[in-house]
Amino acid sequence: MPTRRLIVAPAAHARLRALDSELGTWSGGEPVLVIAPSFLAAQRVLRRAAKATFGWAARSLHQHAAHCAREPLARAGLTAATSLGLEAVWTRVVFEADAQGQLGRLAPIADRPGLVRAVREAVEQLATAGATEAQLEDELGTLWRAYRQLLADAALADRADLLRAAGAAATSPPRLVFVDVPLHDGLELRLVEALVHRADAVLATAPSADSRSLAAWRHLLGVEPEHQPVDAPQALGRLQRQLFGRLDATAPLDDSVDFLSAPGETREAVEVARRLQAHAARGVPYERMAVLLRSPETYRDAIAEALRRAQIPAHFELSLRRPHASGRAFLALLACADEGLSARRFAEYLSLAQVPKVDAAGAPPRPPDQLELALSDEARALWQAVTEDDVTEDDAA
């Protein structure tokens, strides 16, 4: 008898606790596939299983779709295109359409750098939702048809082709685990439906606020959701339950929730560092703290610099780049000059603490002349000594 379970809770730790309890009853030697929104999230679920998990695999939904679509695409003579390859195809499509006067309403912004990416994302979302180029008119339909023709000429398959092929040839082990995988109408939903029908046991988790995914999971699994209790402080638990609904503004707040507002990423990172120091002063170890970034590409440099200046030891996931502070200060000065002595850029430069040290009298350091710059390190030291009259005649000779 196939086993189906749908675990629902407003907090991630409650869903993971119930997931760990269920996985603890599964045999470690039987193949299991864990699918999550990202490969890293699926790997973490496997690491939480405190037993031998031979034959257990972790993948994102897109990775498993690529795995299932390998043979069908190979038989059709197609190759899955990379993100960079699709960017190149769309760049050519937009360039040729502009040269032929087919951009229509998009012609005034044809030279803007974001047009190619915007058109690509719009078409990809429509294609993933199950739409076709025949359903669109005007310039977007023209661009989509040209794009499909270029893909056919180059024998390439995009994400929609990959999902379509994977849904027709979906394979999976007897047991499946879906960890907070969002389900929407379109090709992804058809792929998950095919995987569920081929599995003997399916365990899925979902946030209680994602009503759209919950409805899809209830239809696919044919079971009612199992709501898990949340053992969180009063304010934090209330926020988790009512985040996407109507908040109870009359309920009292406590220390479990803190709101801050800062003018810019740099100042916001400084405020985060201050709160980490405040928690450390109350006895919380730094290894028990975490900073989650909504946009790592925007905040990571500011967070790294703020933690460095606050002398807070930190471990960064996903290979965080930490550029040298002096290099960032130099770029801030260049941006300041390019923006006509922008006060915001100059304030960013000052926040990096790269202002040269002054001497005892408070004057800035003397800039070196051309002769001094051309000297080697040893000769420069002797030259400075000579100019300061701190050497004897024999040393000078």
PDB file of C-alpha atoms in Angstrom, residues 122-338:
ATOM      1  CA  ALA A 122       9.581  36.572 -19.175  1.00  0.00           C
ATOM      2  CA  VAL A 123       9.674  33.944 -21.906  1.00  0.00           C
ATOM      3  CA  GLU A 124      11.157  31.328 -19.564  1.00  0.00           C
ATOM      4  CA  GLN A 125       8.376  31.852 -17.036  1.00  0.00           C
ATOM      5  CA  LEU A 126       5.728  31.584 -19.751  1.00  0.00           C
ATOM      6  CA  ALA A 127       7.301  28.459 -21.217  1.00  0.00           C
ATOM      7  CA  THR A 128       7.646  26.805 -17.788  1.00  0.00           C
ATOM      8  CA  ALA A 129       3.985  27.572 -17.138  1.00  0.00           C
ATOM      9  CA  GLY A 130       3.105  25.584 -20.262  1.00  0.00           C
ATOM     10  CA  ALA A 131       2.506  28.406 -22.746  1.00  0.00           C
ATOM     11  CA  THR A 132       3.688  28.287 -26.377  1.00  0.00           C
ATOM     12  CA  GLU A 133       4.896  30.930 -28.808  1.00  0.00           C
ATOM     13  CA  ALA A 134       1.690  30.544 -30.829  1.00  0.00           C
ATOM     14  CA  GLN A 135      -0.302  31.982 -27.913  1.00  0.00           C
ATOM     15  CA  LEU A 136       1.576  35.303 -27.971  1.00  0.00           C
ATOM     16  CA  GLU A 137       1.290  38.185 -30.375  1.00  0.00           C
ATOM     17  CA  ASP A 138       3.194  41.378 -31.172  1.00  0.00           C
ATOM     18  CA  GLU A 139       6.924  41.704 -30.528  1.00  0.00           C
ATOM     19  CA  LEU A 140       7.164  39.138 -27.708  1.00  0.00           C
ATOM     20  CA  GLY A 141       5.686  36.416 -29.902  1.00  0.00           C
ATOM     21  CA  THR A 142       8.050  37.383 -32.711  1.00  0.00           C
ATOM     22  CA  LEU A 143      11.053  37.187 -30.394  1.00  0.00           C
ATOM     23  CA  TRP A 144       9.925  33.838 -29.003  1.00  0.00           C
ATOM     24  CA  ARG A 145       9.544  32.312 -32.478  1.00  0.00           C
ATOM     25  CA  ALA A 146      12.984  33.564 -33.494  1.00  0.00           C
ATOM     26  CA  TYR A 147      14.401  32.154 -30.266  1.00  0.00           C
ATOM     27  CA  ARG A 148      12.876  28.720 -30.869  1.00  0.00           C
ATOM     28  CA  GLN A 149      14.270  28.713 -34.410  1.00  0.00           C
ATOM     29  CA  LEU A 150      17.784  29.475 -33.172  1.00  0.00           C
ATOM     30  CA  LEU A 151      17.524  26.716 -30.581  1.00  0.00           C
ATOM     31  CA  ALA A 152      16.449  24.245 -33.270  1.00  0.00           C
ATOM     32  CA  ASP A 153      19.295  25.305 -35.583  1.00  0.00           C
ATOM     33  CA  ALA A 154      21.843  24.806 -32.783  1.00  0.00           C
ATOM     34  CA  ALA A 155      20.206  21.561 -31.489  1.00  0.00           C
ATOM     35  CA  LEU A 156      19.804  23.055 -28.009  1.00  0.00           C
ATOM     36  CA  ALA A 157      17.151  22.483 -25.358  1.00  0.00           C
ATOM     37  CA  ASP A 158      16.128  25.106 -22.809  1.00  0.00           C
ATOM     38  CA  ARG A 159      14.590  24.630 -19.370  1.00  0.00           C
ATOM     39  CA  ALA A 160      11.062  24.108 -20.720  1.00  0.00           C
ATOM     40  CA  ASP A 161      12.272  21.416 -23.138  1.00  0.00           C
ATOM     41  CA  LEU A 162      14.174  19.743 -20.319  1.00  0.00           C
ATOM     42  CA  LEU A 163      11.150  19.700 -17.984  1.00  0.00           C
ATOM     43  CA  ARG A 164       8.900  18.430 -20.757  1.00  0.00           C
ATOM     44  CA  ALA A 165      11.272  15.563 -21.572  1.00  0.00           C
ATOM     45  CA  ALA A 166      11.776  14.749 -17.885  1.00  0.00           C
ATOM     46  CA  GLY A 167       8.041  14.589 -17.251  1.00  0.00           C
ATOM     47  CA  ALA A 168       7.607  12.065 -20.068  1.00  0.00           C
ATOM     48  CA  ALA A 169      10.481   9.853 -18.871  1.00  0.00           C
ATOM     49  CA  ALA A 170      10.442  10.445 -15.114  1.00  0.00           C
ATOM     50  CA  THR A 171      12.224   7.853 -13.004  1.00  0.00           C
ATOM     51  CA  SER A 172      12.631   7.722  -9.230  1.00  0.00           C
ATOM     52  CA  PRO A 173      13.507   5.292  -6.415  1.00  0.00           C
ATOM     53  CA  PRO A 174      10.680   3.681  -4.406  1.00  0.00           C
ATOM     54  CA  ARG A 175      10.834   6.387  -1.723  1.00  0.00           C
ATOM     55  CA  LEU A 176      10.729  10.130  -2.339  1.00  0.00           C
ATOM     56  CA  VAL A 177      11.143  13.070   0.022  1.00  0.00           C
ATOM     57  CA  PHE A 178      10.145  16.580  -1.092  1.00  0.00           C
ATOM     58  CA  VAL A 179      11.445  19.279   1.250  1.00  0.00           C
ATOM     59  CA  ASP A 180       9.543  22.572   0.843  1.00  0.00           C
ATOM     60  CA  VAL A 181       9.360  22.244  -2.948  1.00  0.00           C
ATOM     61  CA  PRO A 182       6.920  24.914  -4.225  1.00  0.00           C
ATOM     62  CA  LEU A 183       4.332  23.605  -6.670  1.00  0.00           C
ATOM     63  CA  HIS A 184       2.730  25.829  -9.288  1.00  0.00           C
ATOM     64  CA  ASP A 185       0.852  25.206 -12.486  1.00  0.00           C
ATOM     65  CA  GLY A 186       2.984  24.162 -15.423  1.00  0.00           C
ATOM     66  CA  LEU A 187       5.725  21.761 -16.381  1.00  0.00           C
ATOM     67  CA  GLU A 188       7.266  21.497 -12.902  1.00  0.00           C
ATOM     68  CA  LEU A 189       3.945  20.357 -11.469  1.00  0.00           C
ATOM     69  CA  ARG A 190       3.610  17.722 -14.204  1.00  0.00           C
ATOM     70  CA  LEU A 191       7.103  16.430 -13.442  1.00  0.00           C
ATOM     71  CA  VAL A 192       6.378  16.132  -9.704  1.00  0.00           C
ATOM     72  CA  GLU A 193       3.079  14.411 -10.486  1.00  0.00           C
ATOM     73  CA  ALA A 194       4.882  11.834 -12.626  1.00  0.00           C
ATOM     74  CA  LEU A 195       7.448  11.214  -9.873  1.00  0.00           C
ATOM     75  CA  VAL A 196       4.773  10.794  -7.199  1.00  0.00           C
ATOM     76  CA  HIS A 197       2.810   8.273  -9.267  1.00  0.00           C
ATOM     77  CA  ARG A 198       5.947   6.128  -9.713  1.00  0.00           C
ATOM     78  CA  ALA A 199       6.950   6.087  -6.016  1.00  0.00           C
ATOM     79  CA  ASP A 200       5.771   3.710  -3.296  1.00  0.00           C
ATOM     80  CA  ALA A 201       6.307   6.158  -0.401  1.00  0.00           C
ATOM     81  CA  VAL A 202       6.238   9.941  -0.608  1.00  0.00           C
ATOM     82  CA  LEU A 203       6.982  12.324   2.243  1.00  0.00           C
ATOM     83  CA  ALA A 204       6.501  16.041   1.585  1.00  0.00           C
ATOM     84  CA  THR A 205       6.877  19.142   3.738  1.00  0.00           C
ATOM     85  CA  ALA A 206       5.459  22.598   3.059  1.00  0.00           C
ATOM     86  CA  PRO A 207       5.098  25.937   4.877  1.00  0.00           C
ATOM     87  CA  SER A 208       1.603  26.457   6.187  1.00  0.00           C
ATOM     88  CA  ALA A 209       1.397  29.897   4.536  1.00  0.00           C
ATOM     89  CA  ASP A 210       1.980  28.522   0.997  1.00  0.00           C
ATOM     90  CA  SER A 211      -1.678  27.825   0.274  1.00  0.00           C
ATOM     91  CA  ARG A 212      -1.091  27.305  -3.447  1.00  0.00           C
ATOM     92  CA  SER A 213       1.489  24.560  -2.927  1.00  0.00           C
ATOM     93  CA  LEU A 214      -0.597  23.008  -0.155  1.00  0.00           C
ATOM     94  CA  ALA A 215      -3.573  22.667  -2.475  1.00  0.00           C
ATOM     95  CA  ALA A 216      -1.379  21.047  -5.135  1.00  0.00           C
ATOM     96  CA  TRP A 217       0.191  18.616  -2.638  1.00  0.00           C
ATOM     97  CA  ARG A 218      -3.217  17.616  -1.246  1.00  0.00           C
ATOM     98  CA  HIS A 219      -4.388  16.829  -4.766  1.00  0.00           C
ATOM     99  CA  LEU A 220      -1.233  14.865  -5.692  1.00  0.00           C
ATOM    100  CA  LEU A 221      -0.911  12.871  -2.485  1.00  0.00           C
ATOM    101  CA  GLY A 222      -4.601  12.487  -1.694  1.00  0.00           C
ATOM    102  CA  VAL A 223      -4.060  13.076   2.038  1.00  0.00           C
ATOM    103  CA  GLU A 224      -4.785  15.841   4.495  1.00  0.00           C
ATOM    104  CA  PRO A 225      -1.850  17.883   5.829  1.00  0.00           C
ATOM    105  CA  GLU A 226      -0.435  17.047   9.244  1.00  0.00           C
ATOM    106  CA  HIS A 227       0.015  20.330  11.102  1.00  0.00           C
ATOM    107  CA  GLN A 228       2.975  20.385  13.486  1.00  0.00           C
ATOM    108  CA  PRO A 229       3.085  22.539  16.643  1.00  0.00           C
ATOM    109  CA  VAL A 230       5.629  25.344  16.879  1.00  0.00           C
ATOM    110  CA  ASP A 231       7.505  25.671  20.172  1.00  0.00           C
ATOM    111  CA  ALA A 232       8.694  29.243  19.649  1.00  0.00           C
ATOM    112  CA  PRO A 233       8.494  32.338  21.872  1.00  0.00           C
ATOM    113  CA  GLN A 234       5.177  34.114  21.770  1.00  0.00           C
ATOM    114  CA  ALA A 235       6.052  36.972  19.409  1.00  0.00           C
ATOM    115  CA  LEU A 236       8.235  34.846  17.102  1.00  0.00           C
ATOM    116  CA  GLY A 237       5.661  32.066  16.873  1.00  0.00           C
ATOM    117  CA  ARG A 238       2.899  34.567  16.148  1.00  0.00           C
ATOM    118  CA  LEU A 239       5.010  36.146  13.388  1.00  0.00           C
ATOM    119  CA  GLN A 240       5.714  32.744  11.826  1.00  0.00           C
ATOM    120  CA  ARG A 241       2.024  31.821  11.814  1.00  0.00           C
ATOM    121  CA  GLN A 242       0.714  35.184  10.575  1.00  0.00           C
ATOM    122  CA  LEU A 243       3.543  36.400   8.338  1.00  0.00           C
ATOM    123  CA  PHE A 244       1.445  36.262   5.156  1.00  0.00           C
ATOM    124  CA  GLY A 245      -1.898  36.915   6.836  1.00  0.00           C
ATOM    125  CA  ARG A 246      -3.452  39.473   9.122  1.00  0.00           C
ATOM    126  CA  LEU A 247      -1.149  40.282  12.038  1.00  0.00           C
ATOM    127  CA  ASP A 248      -2.543  40.731  15.521  1.00  0.00           C
ATOM    128  CA  ALA A 249      -1.230  44.218  16.304  1.00  0.00           C
ATOM    129  CA  THR A 250      -2.730  44.257  19.806  1.00  0.00           C
ATOM    130  CA  ALA A 251      -0.637  41.341  21.098  1.00  0.00           C
ATOM    131  CA  PRO A 252       2.425  42.260  23.192  1.00  0.00           C
ATOM    132  CA  LEU A 253       5.970  42.017  21.806  1.00  0.00           C
ATOM    133  CA  ASP A 254       8.961  40.359  23.429  1.00  0.00           C
ATOM    134  CA  ASP A 255      12.685  40.013  22.800  1.00  0.00           C
ATOM    135  CA  SER A 256      12.262  37.187  20.275  1.00  0.00           C
ATOM    136  CA  VAL A 257      11.469  39.660  17.451  1.00  0.00           C
ATOM    137  CA  ASP A 258      13.406  42.845  16.684  1.00  0.00           C
ATOM    138  CA  PHE A 259      12.868  45.207  13.760  1.00  0.00           C
ATOM    139  CA  LEU A 260      15.468  47.609  12.388  1.00  0.00           C
ATOM    140  CA  SER A 261      15.579  50.074   9.530  1.00  0.00           C
ATOM    141  CA  ALA A 262      18.823  51.408   8.070  1.00  0.00           C
ATOM    142  CA  PRO A 263      19.622  53.746   5.129  1.00  0.00           C
ATOM    143  CA  GLY A 264      21.565  51.398   2.901  1.00  0.00           C
ATOM    144  CA  GLU A 265      23.249  47.986   2.966  1.00  0.00           C
ATOM    145  CA  THR A 266      26.438  49.214   4.674  1.00  0.00           C
ATOM    146  CA  ARG A 267      24.625  50.757   7.637  1.00  0.00           C
ATOM    147  CA  GLU A 268      22.309  47.769   7.865  1.00  0.00           C
ATOM    148  CA  ALA A 269      25.333  45.448   8.085  1.00  0.00           C
ATOM    149  CA  VAL A 270      26.757  47.611  10.895  1.00  0.00           C
ATOM    150  CA  GLU A 271      23.489  47.316  12.807  1.00  0.00           C
ATOM    151  CA  VAL A 272      23.547  43.545  12.356  1.00  0.00           C
ATOM    152  CA  ALA A 273      27.088  43.413  13.772  1.00  0.00           C
ATOM    153  CA  ARG A 274      25.984  45.488  16.779  1.00  0.00           C
ATOM    154  CA  ARG A 275      23.145  43.084  17.508  1.00  0.00           C
ATOM    155  CA  LEU A 276      25.507  40.121  17.302  1.00  0.00           C
ATOM    156  CA  GLN A 277      27.770  41.802  19.837  1.00  0.00           C
ATOM    157  CA  ALA A 278      24.769  42.489  22.089  1.00  0.00           C
ATOM    158  CA  HIS A 279      23.771  38.802  22.017  1.00  0.00           C
ATOM    159  CA  ALA A 280      27.381  37.808  22.741  1.00  0.00           C
ATOM    160  CA  ALA A 281      27.400  40.132  25.769  1.00  0.00           C
ATOM    161  CA  ARG A 282      24.375  38.237  27.099  1.00  0.00           C
ATOM    162  CA  GLY A 283      26.307  34.976  26.880  1.00  0.00           C
ATOM    163  CA  VAL A 284      25.253  33.589  23.471  1.00  0.00           C
ATOM    164  CA  PRO A 285      28.260  31.991  21.688  1.00  0.00           C
ATOM    165  CA  TYR A 286      29.004  33.243  18.190  1.00  0.00           C
ATOM    166  CA  GLU A 287      28.729  29.690  16.824  1.00  0.00           C
ATOM    167  CA  ARG A 288      25.058  29.723  17.887  1.00  0.00           C
ATOM    168  CA  MET A 289      24.307  32.796  15.745  1.00  0.00           C
ATOM    169  CA  ALA A 290      23.497  33.006  12.038  1.00  0.00           C
ATOM    170  CA  VAL A 291      22.917  35.799   9.539  1.00  0.00           C
ATOM    171  CA  LEU A 292      20.619  34.889   6.632  1.00  0.00           C
ATOM    172  CA  LEU A 293      20.869  37.139   3.566  1.00  0.00           C
ATOM    173  CA  ARG A 294      17.977  37.634   1.178  1.00  0.00           C
ATOM    174  CA  SER A 295      20.348  38.909  -1.551  1.00  0.00           C
ATOM    175  CA  PRO A 296      23.871  37.577  -0.871  1.00  0.00           C
ATOM    176  CA  GLU A 297      25.305  39.283  -3.962  1.00  0.00           C
ATOM    177  CA  THR A 298      24.211  42.659  -2.546  1.00  0.00           C
ATOM    178  CA  TYR A 299      24.933  42.237   1.160  1.00  0.00           C
ATOM    179  CA  ARG A 300      27.854  39.818   1.411  1.00  0.00           C
ATOM    180  CA  ASP A 301      30.664  42.374   1.047  1.00  0.00           C
ATOM    181  CA  ALA A 302      29.041  44.781   3.503  1.00  0.00           C
ATOM    182  CA  ILE A 303      28.424  41.993   6.044  1.00  0.00           C
ATOM    183  CA  ALA A 304      31.988  40.701   5.717  1.00  0.00           C
ATOM    184  CA  GLU A 305      33.434  44.168   6.252  1.00  0.00           C
ATOM    185  CA  ALA A 306      31.165  44.923   9.227  1.00  0.00           C
ATOM    186  CA  LEU A 307      32.060  41.645  10.951  1.00  0.00           C
ATOM    187  CA  ARG A 308      35.761  42.216  10.311  1.00  0.00           C
ATOM    188  CA  ARG A 309      35.677  45.687  11.868  1.00  0.00           C
ATOM    189  CA  ALA A 310      33.652  44.384  14.820  1.00  0.00           C
ATOM    190  CA  GLN A 311      36.208  41.557  15.296  1.00  0.00           C
ATOM    191  CA  ILE A 312      33.492  38.914  15.094  1.00  0.00           C
ATOM    192  CA  PRO A 313      34.737  35.513  13.887  1.00  0.00           C
ATOM    193  CA  ALA A 314      32.540  34.221  11.077  1.00  0.00           C
ATOM    194  CA  HIS A 315      32.211  31.307   8.678  1.00  0.00           C
ATOM    195  CA  PHE A 316      30.715  32.087   5.276  1.00  0.00           C
ATOM    196  CA  GLU A 317      28.782  29.585   3.179  1.00  0.00           C
ATOM    197  CA  LEU A 318      28.908  29.313  -0.620  1.00  0.00           C
ATOM    198  CA  SER A 319      32.460  30.709  -0.962  1.00  0.00           C
ATOM    199  CA  LEU A 320      31.847  34.292   0.094  1.00  0.00           C
ATOM    200  CA  ARG A 321      34.194  36.734  -1.621  1.00  0.00           C
ATOM    201  CA  ARG A 322      35.930  39.064   0.810  1.00  0.00           C
ATOM    202  CA  PRO A 323      37.777  41.797  -1.141  1.00  0.00           C
ATOM    203  CA  HIS A 324      40.478  43.887   0.425  1.00  0.00           C
ATOM    204  CA  ALA A 325      39.118  46.928   2.245  1.00  0.00           C
ATOM    205  CA  SER A 326      41.612  49.291   0.608  1.00  0.00           C
ATOM    206  CA  GLY A 327      40.514  48.127  -2.845  1.00  0.00           C
ATOM    207  CA  ARG A 328      36.873  48.797  -1.984  1.00  0.00           C
ATOM    208  CA  ALA A 329      37.870  52.224  -0.645  1.00  0.00           C
ATOM    209  CA  PHE A 330      39.662  53.039  -3.899  1.00  0.00           C
ATOM    210  CA  LEU A 331      36.594  52.006  -5.926  1.00  0.00           C
ATOM    211  CA  ALA A 332      34.409  54.139  -3.643  1.00  0.00           C
ATOM    212  CA  LEU A 333      36.626  57.159  -4.329  1.00  0.00           C
ATOM    213  CA  LEU A 334      36.443  56.553  -8.086  1.00  0.00           C
ATOM    214  CA  ALA A 335      32.655  56.291  -7.860  1.00  0.00           C
ATOM    215  CA  CYS A 336      32.607  59.473  -5.792  1.00  0.00           C
ATOM    216  CA  ALA A 337      34.494  61.329  -8.523  1.00  0.00           C
ATOM    217  CA  ASP A 338      32.342  59.807 -11.272  1.00  0.00           C
TER     218      ASP A 338
END
